[in-house]
Coordinates of C-alpha atoms in Angstrom, one line a residue:
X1117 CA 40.2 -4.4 -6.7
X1118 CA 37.1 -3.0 -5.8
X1119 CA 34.5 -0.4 -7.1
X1120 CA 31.9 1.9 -5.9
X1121 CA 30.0 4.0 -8.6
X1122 CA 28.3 6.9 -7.8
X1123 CA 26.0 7.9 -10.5
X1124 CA 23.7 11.0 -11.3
X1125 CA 20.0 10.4 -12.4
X1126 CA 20.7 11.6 -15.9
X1127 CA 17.8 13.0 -17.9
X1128 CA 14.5 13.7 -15.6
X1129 CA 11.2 16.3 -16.1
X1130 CA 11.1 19.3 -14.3
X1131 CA 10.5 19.2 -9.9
X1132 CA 7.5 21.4 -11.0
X1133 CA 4.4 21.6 -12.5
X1134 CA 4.7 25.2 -12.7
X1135 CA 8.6 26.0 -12.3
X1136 CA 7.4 29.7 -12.7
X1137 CA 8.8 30.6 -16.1
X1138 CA 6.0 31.1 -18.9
X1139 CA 7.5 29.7 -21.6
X1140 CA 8.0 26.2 -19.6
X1141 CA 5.8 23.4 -21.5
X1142 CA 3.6 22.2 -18.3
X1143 CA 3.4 18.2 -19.3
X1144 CA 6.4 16.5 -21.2
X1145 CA 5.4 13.2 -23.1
X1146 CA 9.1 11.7 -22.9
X1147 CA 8.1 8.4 -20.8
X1148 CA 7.0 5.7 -22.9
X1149 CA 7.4 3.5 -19.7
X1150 CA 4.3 4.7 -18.7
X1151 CA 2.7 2.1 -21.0
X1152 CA 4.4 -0.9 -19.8
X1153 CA 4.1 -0.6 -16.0
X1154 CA 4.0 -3.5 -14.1
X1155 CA 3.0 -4.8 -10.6
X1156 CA 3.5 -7.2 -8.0
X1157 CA 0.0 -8.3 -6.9
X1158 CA -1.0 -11.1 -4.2
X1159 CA -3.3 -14.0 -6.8
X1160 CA -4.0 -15.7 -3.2
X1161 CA -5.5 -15.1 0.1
X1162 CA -3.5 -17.4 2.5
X1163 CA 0.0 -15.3 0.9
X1164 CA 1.2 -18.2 -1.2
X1165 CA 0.1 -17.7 -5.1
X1166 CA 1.9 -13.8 -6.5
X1167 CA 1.8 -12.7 -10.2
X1168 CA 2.3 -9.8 -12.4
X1169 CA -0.1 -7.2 -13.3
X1170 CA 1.0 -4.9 -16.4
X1171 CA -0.8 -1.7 -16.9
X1172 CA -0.6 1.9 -18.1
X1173 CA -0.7 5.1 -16.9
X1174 CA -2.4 8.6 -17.4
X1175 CA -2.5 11.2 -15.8
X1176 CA -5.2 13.4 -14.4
X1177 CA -5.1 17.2 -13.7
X1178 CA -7.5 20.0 -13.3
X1179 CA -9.0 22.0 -16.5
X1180 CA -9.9 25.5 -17.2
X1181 CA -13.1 25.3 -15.3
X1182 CA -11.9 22.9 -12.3
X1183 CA -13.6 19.4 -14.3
X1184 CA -10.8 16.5 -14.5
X1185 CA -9.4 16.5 -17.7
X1186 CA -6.3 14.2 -18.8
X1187 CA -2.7 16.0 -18.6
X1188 CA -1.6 15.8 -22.6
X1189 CA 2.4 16.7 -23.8
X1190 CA 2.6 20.2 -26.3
X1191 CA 1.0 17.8 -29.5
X1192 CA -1.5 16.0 -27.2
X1193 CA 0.0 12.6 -26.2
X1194 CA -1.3 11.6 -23.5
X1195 CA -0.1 8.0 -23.0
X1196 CA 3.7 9.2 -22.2
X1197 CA 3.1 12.1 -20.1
X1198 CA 5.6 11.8 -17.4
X1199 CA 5.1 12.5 -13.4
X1200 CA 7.1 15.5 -12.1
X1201 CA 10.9 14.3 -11.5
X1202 CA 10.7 11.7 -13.3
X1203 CA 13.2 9.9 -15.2
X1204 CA 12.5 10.1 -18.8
X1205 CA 13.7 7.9 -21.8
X1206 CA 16.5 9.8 -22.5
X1207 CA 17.1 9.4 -19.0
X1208 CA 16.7 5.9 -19.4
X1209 CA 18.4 5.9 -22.2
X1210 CA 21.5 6.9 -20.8
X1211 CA 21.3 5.0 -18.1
X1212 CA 21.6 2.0 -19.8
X1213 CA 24.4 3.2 -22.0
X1214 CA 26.9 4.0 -18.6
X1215 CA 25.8 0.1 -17.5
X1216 CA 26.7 -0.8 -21.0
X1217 CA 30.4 1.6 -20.7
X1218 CA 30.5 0.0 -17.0
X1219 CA 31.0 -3.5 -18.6
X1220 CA 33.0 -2.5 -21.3
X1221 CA 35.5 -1.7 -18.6
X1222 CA 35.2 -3.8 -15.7
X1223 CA 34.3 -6.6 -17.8
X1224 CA 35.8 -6.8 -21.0
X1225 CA 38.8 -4.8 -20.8
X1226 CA 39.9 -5.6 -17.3
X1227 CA 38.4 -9.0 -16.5
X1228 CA 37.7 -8.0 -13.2
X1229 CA 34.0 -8.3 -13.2
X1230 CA 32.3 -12.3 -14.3
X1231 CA 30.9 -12.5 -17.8
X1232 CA 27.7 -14.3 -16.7
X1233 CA 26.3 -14.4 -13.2
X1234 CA 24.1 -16.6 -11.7
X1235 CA 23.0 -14.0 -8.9
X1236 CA 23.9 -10.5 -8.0
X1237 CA 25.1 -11.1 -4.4
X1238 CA 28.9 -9.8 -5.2
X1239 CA 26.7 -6.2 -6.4
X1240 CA 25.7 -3.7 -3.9
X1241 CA 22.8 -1.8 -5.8
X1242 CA 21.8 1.1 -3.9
X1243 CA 19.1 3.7 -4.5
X1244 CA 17.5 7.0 -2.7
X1245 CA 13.8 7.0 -2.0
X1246 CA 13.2 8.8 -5.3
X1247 CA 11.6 6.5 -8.1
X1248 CA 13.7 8.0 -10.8
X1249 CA 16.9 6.8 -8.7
X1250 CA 15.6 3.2 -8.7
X1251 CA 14.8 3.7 -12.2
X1252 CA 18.3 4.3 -13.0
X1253 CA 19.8 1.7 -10.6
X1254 CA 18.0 -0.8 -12.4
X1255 CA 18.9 0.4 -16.2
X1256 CA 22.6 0.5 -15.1
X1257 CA 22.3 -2.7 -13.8
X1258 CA 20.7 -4.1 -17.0
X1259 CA 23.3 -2.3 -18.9
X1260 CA 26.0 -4.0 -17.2
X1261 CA 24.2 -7.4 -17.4
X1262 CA 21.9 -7.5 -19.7
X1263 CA 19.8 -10.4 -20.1
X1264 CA 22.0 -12.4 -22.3
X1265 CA 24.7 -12.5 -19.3
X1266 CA 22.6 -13.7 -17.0
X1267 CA 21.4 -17.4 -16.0
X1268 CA 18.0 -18.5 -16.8
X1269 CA 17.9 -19.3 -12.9
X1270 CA 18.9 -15.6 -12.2
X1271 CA 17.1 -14.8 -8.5
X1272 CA 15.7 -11.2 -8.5
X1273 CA 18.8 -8.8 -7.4
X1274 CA 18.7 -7.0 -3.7
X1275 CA 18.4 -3.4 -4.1
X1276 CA 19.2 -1.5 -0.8
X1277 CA 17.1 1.9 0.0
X1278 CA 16.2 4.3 3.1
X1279 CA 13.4 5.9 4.5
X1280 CA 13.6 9.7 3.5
X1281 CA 15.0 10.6 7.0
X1282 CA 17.7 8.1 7.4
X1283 CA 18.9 8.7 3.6
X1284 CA 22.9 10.1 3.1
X1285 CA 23.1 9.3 -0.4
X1286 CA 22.1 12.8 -1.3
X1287 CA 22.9 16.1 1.1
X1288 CA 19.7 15.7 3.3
X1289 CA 18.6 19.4 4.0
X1290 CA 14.9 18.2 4.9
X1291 CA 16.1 16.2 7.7
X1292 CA 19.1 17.4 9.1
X1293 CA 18.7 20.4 10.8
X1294 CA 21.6 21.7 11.3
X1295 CA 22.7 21.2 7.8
X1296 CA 19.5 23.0 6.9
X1297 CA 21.1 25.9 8.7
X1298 CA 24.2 26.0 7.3
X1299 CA 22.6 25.8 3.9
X1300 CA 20.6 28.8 3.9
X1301 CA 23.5 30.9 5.5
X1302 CA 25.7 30.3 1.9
X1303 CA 22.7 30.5 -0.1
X1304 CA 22.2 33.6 1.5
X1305 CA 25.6 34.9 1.1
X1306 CA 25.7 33.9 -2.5
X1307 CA 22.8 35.9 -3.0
X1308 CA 24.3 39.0 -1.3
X1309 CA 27.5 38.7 -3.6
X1310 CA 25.2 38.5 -6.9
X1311 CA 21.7 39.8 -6.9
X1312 CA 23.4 43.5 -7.6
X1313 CA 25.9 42.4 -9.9
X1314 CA 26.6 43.0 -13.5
X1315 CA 26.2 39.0 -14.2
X1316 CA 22.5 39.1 -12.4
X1317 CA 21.9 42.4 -14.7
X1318 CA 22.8 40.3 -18.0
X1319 CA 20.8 37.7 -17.1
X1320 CA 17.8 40.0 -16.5
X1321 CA 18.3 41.4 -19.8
X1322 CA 18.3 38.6 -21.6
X1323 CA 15.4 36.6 -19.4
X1324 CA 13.7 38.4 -17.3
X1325 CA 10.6 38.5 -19.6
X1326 CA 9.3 35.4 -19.0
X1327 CA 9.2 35.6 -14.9
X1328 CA 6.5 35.8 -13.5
X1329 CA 4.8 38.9 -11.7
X1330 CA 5.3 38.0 -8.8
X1331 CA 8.8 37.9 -9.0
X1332 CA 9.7 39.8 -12.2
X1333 CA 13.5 40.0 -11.4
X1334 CA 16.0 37.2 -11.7
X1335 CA 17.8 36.3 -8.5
X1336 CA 19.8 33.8 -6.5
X1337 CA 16.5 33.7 -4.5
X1338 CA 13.7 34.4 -6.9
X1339 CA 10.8 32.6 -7.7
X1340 CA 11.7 30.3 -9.6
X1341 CA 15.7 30.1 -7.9
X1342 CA 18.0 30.8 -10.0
X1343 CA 19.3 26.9 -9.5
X1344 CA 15.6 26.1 -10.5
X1345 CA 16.1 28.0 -13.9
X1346 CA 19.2 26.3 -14.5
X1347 CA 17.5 22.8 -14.0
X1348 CA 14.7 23.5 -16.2
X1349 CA 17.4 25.1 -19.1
X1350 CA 19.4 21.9 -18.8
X1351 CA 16.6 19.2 -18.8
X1352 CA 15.2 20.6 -22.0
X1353 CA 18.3 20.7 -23.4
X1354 CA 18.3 17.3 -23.1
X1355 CA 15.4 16.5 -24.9
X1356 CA 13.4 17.2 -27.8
X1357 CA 12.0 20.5 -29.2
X1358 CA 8.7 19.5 -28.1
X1359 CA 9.6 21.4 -24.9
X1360 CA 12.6 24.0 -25.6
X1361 CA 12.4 27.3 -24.1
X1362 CA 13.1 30.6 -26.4
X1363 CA 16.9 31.0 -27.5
X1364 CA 17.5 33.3 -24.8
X1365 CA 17.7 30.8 -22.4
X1366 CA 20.6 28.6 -24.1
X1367 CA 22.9 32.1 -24.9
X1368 CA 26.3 30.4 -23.7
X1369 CA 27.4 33.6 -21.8
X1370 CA 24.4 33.3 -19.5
X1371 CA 24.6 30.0 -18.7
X1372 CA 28.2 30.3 -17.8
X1373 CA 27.0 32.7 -15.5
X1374 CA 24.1 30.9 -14.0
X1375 CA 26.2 27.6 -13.5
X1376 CA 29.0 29.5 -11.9
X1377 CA 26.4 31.3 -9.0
X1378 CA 24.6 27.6 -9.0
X1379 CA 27.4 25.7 -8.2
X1380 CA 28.9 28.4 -5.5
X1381 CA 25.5 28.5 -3.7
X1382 CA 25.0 24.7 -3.9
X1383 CA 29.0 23.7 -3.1
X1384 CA 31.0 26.4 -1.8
X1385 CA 30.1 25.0 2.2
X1386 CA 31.8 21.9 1.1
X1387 CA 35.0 23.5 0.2
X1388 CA 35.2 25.9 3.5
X1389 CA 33.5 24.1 5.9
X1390 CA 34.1 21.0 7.9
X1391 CA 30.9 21.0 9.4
X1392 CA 29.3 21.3 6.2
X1393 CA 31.0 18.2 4.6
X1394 CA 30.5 15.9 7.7
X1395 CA 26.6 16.7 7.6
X1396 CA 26.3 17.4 3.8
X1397 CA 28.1 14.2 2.7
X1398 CA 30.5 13.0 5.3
X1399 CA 28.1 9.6 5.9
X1400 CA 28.1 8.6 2.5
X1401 CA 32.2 9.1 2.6
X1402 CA 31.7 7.3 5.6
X1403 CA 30.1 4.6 4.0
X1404 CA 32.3 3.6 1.0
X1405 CA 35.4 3.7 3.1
X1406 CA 33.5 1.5 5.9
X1407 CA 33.1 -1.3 2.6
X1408 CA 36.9 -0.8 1.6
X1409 CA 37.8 -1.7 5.0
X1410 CA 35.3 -4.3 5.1
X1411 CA 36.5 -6.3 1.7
X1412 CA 40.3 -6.4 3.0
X1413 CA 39.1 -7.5 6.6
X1414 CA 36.9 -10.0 4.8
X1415 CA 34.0 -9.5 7.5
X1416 CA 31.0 -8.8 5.7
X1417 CA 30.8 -5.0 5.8
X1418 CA 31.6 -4.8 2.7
X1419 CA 27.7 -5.2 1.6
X1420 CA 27.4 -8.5 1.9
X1421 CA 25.8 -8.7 5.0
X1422 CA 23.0 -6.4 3.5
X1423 CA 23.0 -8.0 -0.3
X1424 CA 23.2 -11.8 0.3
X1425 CA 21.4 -14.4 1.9
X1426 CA 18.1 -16.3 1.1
X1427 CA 14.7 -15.7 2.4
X1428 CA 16.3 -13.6 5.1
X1429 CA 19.4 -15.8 5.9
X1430 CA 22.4 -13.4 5.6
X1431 CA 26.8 -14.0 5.7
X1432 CA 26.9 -15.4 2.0
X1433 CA 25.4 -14.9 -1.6
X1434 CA 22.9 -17.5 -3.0
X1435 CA 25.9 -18.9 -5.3
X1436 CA 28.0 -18.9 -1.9
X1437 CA 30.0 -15.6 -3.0
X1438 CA 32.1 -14.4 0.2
X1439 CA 32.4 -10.6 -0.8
X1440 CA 31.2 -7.5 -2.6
X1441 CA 34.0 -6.6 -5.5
X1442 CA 30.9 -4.1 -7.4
X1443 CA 28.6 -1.6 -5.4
X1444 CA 26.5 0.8 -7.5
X1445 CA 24.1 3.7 -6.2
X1446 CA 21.8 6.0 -8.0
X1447 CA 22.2 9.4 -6.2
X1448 CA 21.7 12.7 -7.7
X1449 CA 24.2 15.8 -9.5
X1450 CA 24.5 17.1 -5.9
X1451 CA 25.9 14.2 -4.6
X1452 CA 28.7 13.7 -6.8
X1453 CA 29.1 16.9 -6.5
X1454 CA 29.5 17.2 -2.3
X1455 CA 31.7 14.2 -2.6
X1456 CA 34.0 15.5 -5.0
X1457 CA 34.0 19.3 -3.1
X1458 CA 34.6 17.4 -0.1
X1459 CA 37.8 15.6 -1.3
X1460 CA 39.1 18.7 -2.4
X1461 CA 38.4 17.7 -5.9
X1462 CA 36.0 19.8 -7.5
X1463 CA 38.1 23.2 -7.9
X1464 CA 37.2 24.9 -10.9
X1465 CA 34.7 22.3 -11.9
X1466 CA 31.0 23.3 -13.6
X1467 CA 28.0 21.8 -12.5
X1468 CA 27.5 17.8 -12.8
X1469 CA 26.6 17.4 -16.4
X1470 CA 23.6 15.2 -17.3
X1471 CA 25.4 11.2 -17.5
X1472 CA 27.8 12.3 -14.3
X1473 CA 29.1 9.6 -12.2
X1474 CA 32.1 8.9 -10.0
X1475 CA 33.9 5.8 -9.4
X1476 CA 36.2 5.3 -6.2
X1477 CA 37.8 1.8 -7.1
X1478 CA 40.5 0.3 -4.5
X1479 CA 43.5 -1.5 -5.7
X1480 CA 45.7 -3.8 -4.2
X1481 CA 49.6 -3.5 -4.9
X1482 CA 50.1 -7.9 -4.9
X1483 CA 53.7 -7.1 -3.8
X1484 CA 53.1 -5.4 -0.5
X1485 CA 51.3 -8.6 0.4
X1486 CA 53.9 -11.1 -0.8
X1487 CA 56.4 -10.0 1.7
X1488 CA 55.4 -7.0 4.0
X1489 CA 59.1 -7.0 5.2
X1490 CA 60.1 -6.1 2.3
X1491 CA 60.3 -2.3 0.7
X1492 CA 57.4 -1.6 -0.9
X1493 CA 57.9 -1.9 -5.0
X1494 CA 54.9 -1.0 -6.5
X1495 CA 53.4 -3.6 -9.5
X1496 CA 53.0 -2.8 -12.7
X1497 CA 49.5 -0.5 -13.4
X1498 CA 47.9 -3.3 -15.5
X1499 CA 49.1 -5.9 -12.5
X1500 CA 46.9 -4.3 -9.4
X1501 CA 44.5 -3.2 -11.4
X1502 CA 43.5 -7.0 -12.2
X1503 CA 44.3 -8.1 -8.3
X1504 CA 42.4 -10.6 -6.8
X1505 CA 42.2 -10.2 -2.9
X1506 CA 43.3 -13.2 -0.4
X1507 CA 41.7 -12.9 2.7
X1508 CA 40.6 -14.1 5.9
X1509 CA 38.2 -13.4 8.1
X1510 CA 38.7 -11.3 11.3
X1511 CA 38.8 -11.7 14.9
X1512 CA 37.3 -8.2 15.0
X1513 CA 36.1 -5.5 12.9
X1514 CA 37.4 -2.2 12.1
X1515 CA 34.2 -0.7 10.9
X1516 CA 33.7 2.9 11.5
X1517 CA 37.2 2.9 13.9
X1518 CA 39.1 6.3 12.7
X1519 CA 43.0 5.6 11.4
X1520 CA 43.8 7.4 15.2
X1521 CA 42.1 4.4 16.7
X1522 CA 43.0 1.7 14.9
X1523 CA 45.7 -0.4 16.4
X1524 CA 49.7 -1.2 14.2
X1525 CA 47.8 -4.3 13.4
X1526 CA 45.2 -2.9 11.7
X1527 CA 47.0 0.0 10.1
X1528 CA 49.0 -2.6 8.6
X1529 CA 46.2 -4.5 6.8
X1530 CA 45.6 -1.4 4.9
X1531 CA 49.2 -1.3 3.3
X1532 CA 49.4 -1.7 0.1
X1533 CA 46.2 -0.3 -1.4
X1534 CA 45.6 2.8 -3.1
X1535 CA 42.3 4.1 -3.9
X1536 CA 41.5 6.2 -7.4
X1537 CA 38.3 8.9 -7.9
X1538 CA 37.2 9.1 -11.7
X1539 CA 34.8 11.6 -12.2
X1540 CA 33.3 10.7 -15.8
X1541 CA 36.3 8.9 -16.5
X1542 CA 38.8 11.2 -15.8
X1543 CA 41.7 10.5 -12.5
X1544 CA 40.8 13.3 -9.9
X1545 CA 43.6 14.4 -7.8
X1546 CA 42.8 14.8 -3.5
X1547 CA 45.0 17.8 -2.1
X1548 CA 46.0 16.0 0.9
X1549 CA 47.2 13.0 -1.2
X1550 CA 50.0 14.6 -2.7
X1551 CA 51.8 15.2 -0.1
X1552 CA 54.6 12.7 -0.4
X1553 CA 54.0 9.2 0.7
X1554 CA 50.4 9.5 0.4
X1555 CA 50.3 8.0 -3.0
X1556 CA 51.7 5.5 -5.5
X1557 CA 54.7 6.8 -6.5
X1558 CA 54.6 8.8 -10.1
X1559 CA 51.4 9.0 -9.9
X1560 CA 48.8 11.0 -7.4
X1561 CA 46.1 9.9 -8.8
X1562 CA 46.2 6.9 -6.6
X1563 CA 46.1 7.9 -3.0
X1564 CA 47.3 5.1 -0.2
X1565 CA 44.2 3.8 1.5
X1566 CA 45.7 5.0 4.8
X1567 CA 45.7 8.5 3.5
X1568 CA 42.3 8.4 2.1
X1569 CA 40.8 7.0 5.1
X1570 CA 42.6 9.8 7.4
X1571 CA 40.7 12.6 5.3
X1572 CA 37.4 10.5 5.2
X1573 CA 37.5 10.2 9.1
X1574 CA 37.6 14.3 9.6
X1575 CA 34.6 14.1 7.5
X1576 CA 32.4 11.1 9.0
X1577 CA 30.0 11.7 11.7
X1578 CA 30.1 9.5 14.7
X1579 CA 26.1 9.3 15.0
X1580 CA 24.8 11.6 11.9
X1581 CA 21.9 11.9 13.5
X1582 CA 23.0 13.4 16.6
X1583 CA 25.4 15.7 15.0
X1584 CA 22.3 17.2 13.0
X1585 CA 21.0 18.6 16.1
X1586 CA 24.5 19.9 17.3
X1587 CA 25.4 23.5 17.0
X1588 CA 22.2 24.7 16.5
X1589 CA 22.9 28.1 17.9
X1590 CA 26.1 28.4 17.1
X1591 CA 27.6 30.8 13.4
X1592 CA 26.9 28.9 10.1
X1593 CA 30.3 29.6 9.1
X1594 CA 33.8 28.7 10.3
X1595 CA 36.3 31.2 12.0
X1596 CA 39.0 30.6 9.8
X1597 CA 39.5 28.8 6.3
X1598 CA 38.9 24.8 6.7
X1599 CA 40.3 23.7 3.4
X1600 CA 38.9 20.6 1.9
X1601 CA 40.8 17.3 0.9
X1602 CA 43.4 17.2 3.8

């Protein structure tokens, strides 16, 4: 078995210090890690002595007549005034909690996870170039090994991040141009097929009062976005009434209409276009099949490679661990979203709820192995899902090689594995896997590796880079209906 979580940044403050609706509190005072910062710092000049510095922050902004003054929450606090994005201690809070449900799971019920661990070199930990992803990363990770289940010689765990312009773990308008193309040309269309409507003239009526001048009706492209009021209504309905907006904003018909125009302009390129998903989020698919593929071939690609080693020595963890069976990122509600569009799996589905995440987990069926001249009998459910993997290592590498590519020799490594999506616990079903013999049989929730990489392939970019200056003169949208998830 092996698991990849995806999971969403939970509770943050708003993007903005202004988001452009009146009756948005301008400092929230939800981050009580702000008093219990901490720092590396260098004690010696030759490099050999480092410590810890702990400190607190505040935070400065301008006052009514341009002198600094110190940013203060709605009652004055000024000690736990949090930085724009970030995440707060609900946020944190929550974060902690999916470690703690992560361990519960892959832990305690299905012993497939170690109890203790002496080092985190069989967990790739993965974070975007956003503070607040780190942040949950790390609370996850605590949640899931807290203290108590880890050694007292416990080295500091590898967390893998990405300049802003290589990052994939989120859809990367800002640096992929092309992408940036193709996202404007749905927004676009979503605001042609709602700014008139009778929806956008409910919304008015119930908001529109609190917009600003300069853009006194509510749009798909207003100022604020209509996405932007939608953030800002669901972050302060995760926290306290220090920072609620009036009732208006919360009237449950309204925001059933904002999160369906949201998630169309957001995730409807996914869904219809093929170019979309292979520059939207096709890398990251990329990626977690590329560590599938790498923990049956035993070569390294799993994570390890990037994970292990010590003091830059890398092919095996500090406790001499051989693979990656755990890899967790902190990514964002618009990645789990692309992913799951991508697949084919997001039909009918409302925006990523605060706490989102999606596992991909890869099983083995023990029996395939055994005797691959033999039919293939399918174990028990509770029997693959607590597989160990015997393997050896490679001559070669099938990295990023498409299932067209790949030689009967390597197809036939992949037999016998089936790979699950749980959105928030829940079995998603991939279009393309049930067609028959593309999954376990009885149930479609588990989709043969073979199949899943085929529909992962259409979607990976050779050189993602490259491809985001393809096409850049060519329509944003495809001639004909590209249907996701096959």
């Amino acid at each position: 078995m092996d698991v990849q979580p995806l999971t969403d940044l939970l509770a943050f403050a708003p993007w903005r210090t202004k988001s452009g609706l009146s009756a948005v509190p301008e400092h929230w005072p939800y981050c009580n890690a702000a008093k219990r910062f901490s720092s590396v710092v260098m004690t010696k000049t030759d490099w050999s002595t480092w410590s810890e510095l702990k400190w607190r922050r505040r935070i400065e902004t301008f006052g009514d007549d341009d002198r600094p003054v110190l940013a203060a929450g709605p009652q004055g606090a000024v000690d736990t005034v949090c930085q724009l994005g970030e995440l707060t201690d609900k946020g944190r809070e929550t974060t902690l909690a999916l470690g703690e449900r992560l361990r519960h799971l892959y832990v305690d019920q299905l012993n497939f996870m170690p109890r203790i661990i002496s080092d985190a070199d069989i967990i790739y930990l993965r974070a975007t170039p956003m503070s607040r992803a780190l942040d949950s990363v790390q609370q996850s990770f605590v949640g899931m090994y807290p203290s108590s289940a880890r050694t007292a010689s416990f080295p500091p765990p590898t967390i893998i991040t990405r300049a802003a312009a290589d990052e994939t773990l989120f859809p990367n308008e800002g640096n992929c141009r092309r992408f940036s193309q193709l996202g404007r040309a749905f927004a676009q269309r979503t605001a042609d097929r709602w700014n008139d409507s009778k929806e956008m003239d409910y919304l008015n009526a119930l908001i529109s009062k609190w917009m600003p001048e300069s853009s006194p009706r509510v749009a798909v492209d207003s100022h604020p976005r209509l996405s932007g009021i939608m953030d800002t209504v669901n972050s302060t309905l995760a926290h306290g009434p220090k920072t609620r907006l009036p009732s208006a904003f919360y009237d449950r018909k309204g925001r059933d209409i904002i999160d369906k125009i949201g998630t169309e302009e957001w995730f409807s390129g996914y869904k219809e276009s093929e170019e979309y998903r292979k520059l939207g989020i096709g890398a990251l698919v990329g990626d977690i099949v590329t560590r599938m593929v790498g923990s049956i071939e035993g070569s390294g690609n799993d994570g390890l490679l990037e994970v292990a080693g010590v003091e830059g020595d890398l092919g095996k963890g500090r406790g001499e661990e051989s693979d990656i069976k755990f890899a967790m990122s902190g990514c964002h509600d618009t990645t789990l979203a692309a992913v799951l569009s991508s697949l084919g799996a997001f039909g009918g589905e409302m925006w990523p709820p605060y706490t989102s995440h999606i596992a991909v987990e890869l099983l083995k069926d023990e029996s395939v192995q055994a005797d691959r001249s033999a039919p293939s009998q399918p174990a028990p459910r509770q029997s693959f899902l607590g597989a160990s993997r015997k393997k050896t290592k490679p001559s070669s590498t099938m990295m990023r090689k498409s299932m067209h590519d790949l030689t009967a020799e390597e197809k036939a490594k992949l037999q016998g594995y089936f790979v699950r999506l749980r959105y928030n616990d829940r079995p998603m079903i991939i279009p393309g896997c049930k067609l028959p013999g593309k999954h376990l049989e009885g149930d479609e929730t588990f989709c043969t590796l073979e199949a899943f990489k085929a529909i992962a392939d259409k979607i990976t970019p050779r050189i993602w880079t490259e491809a985001c200056m393809e096409g850049l003169d060519k329509p944003a949208f495809p001639r004909s209906p590209e249907p996701a998830g096959f």
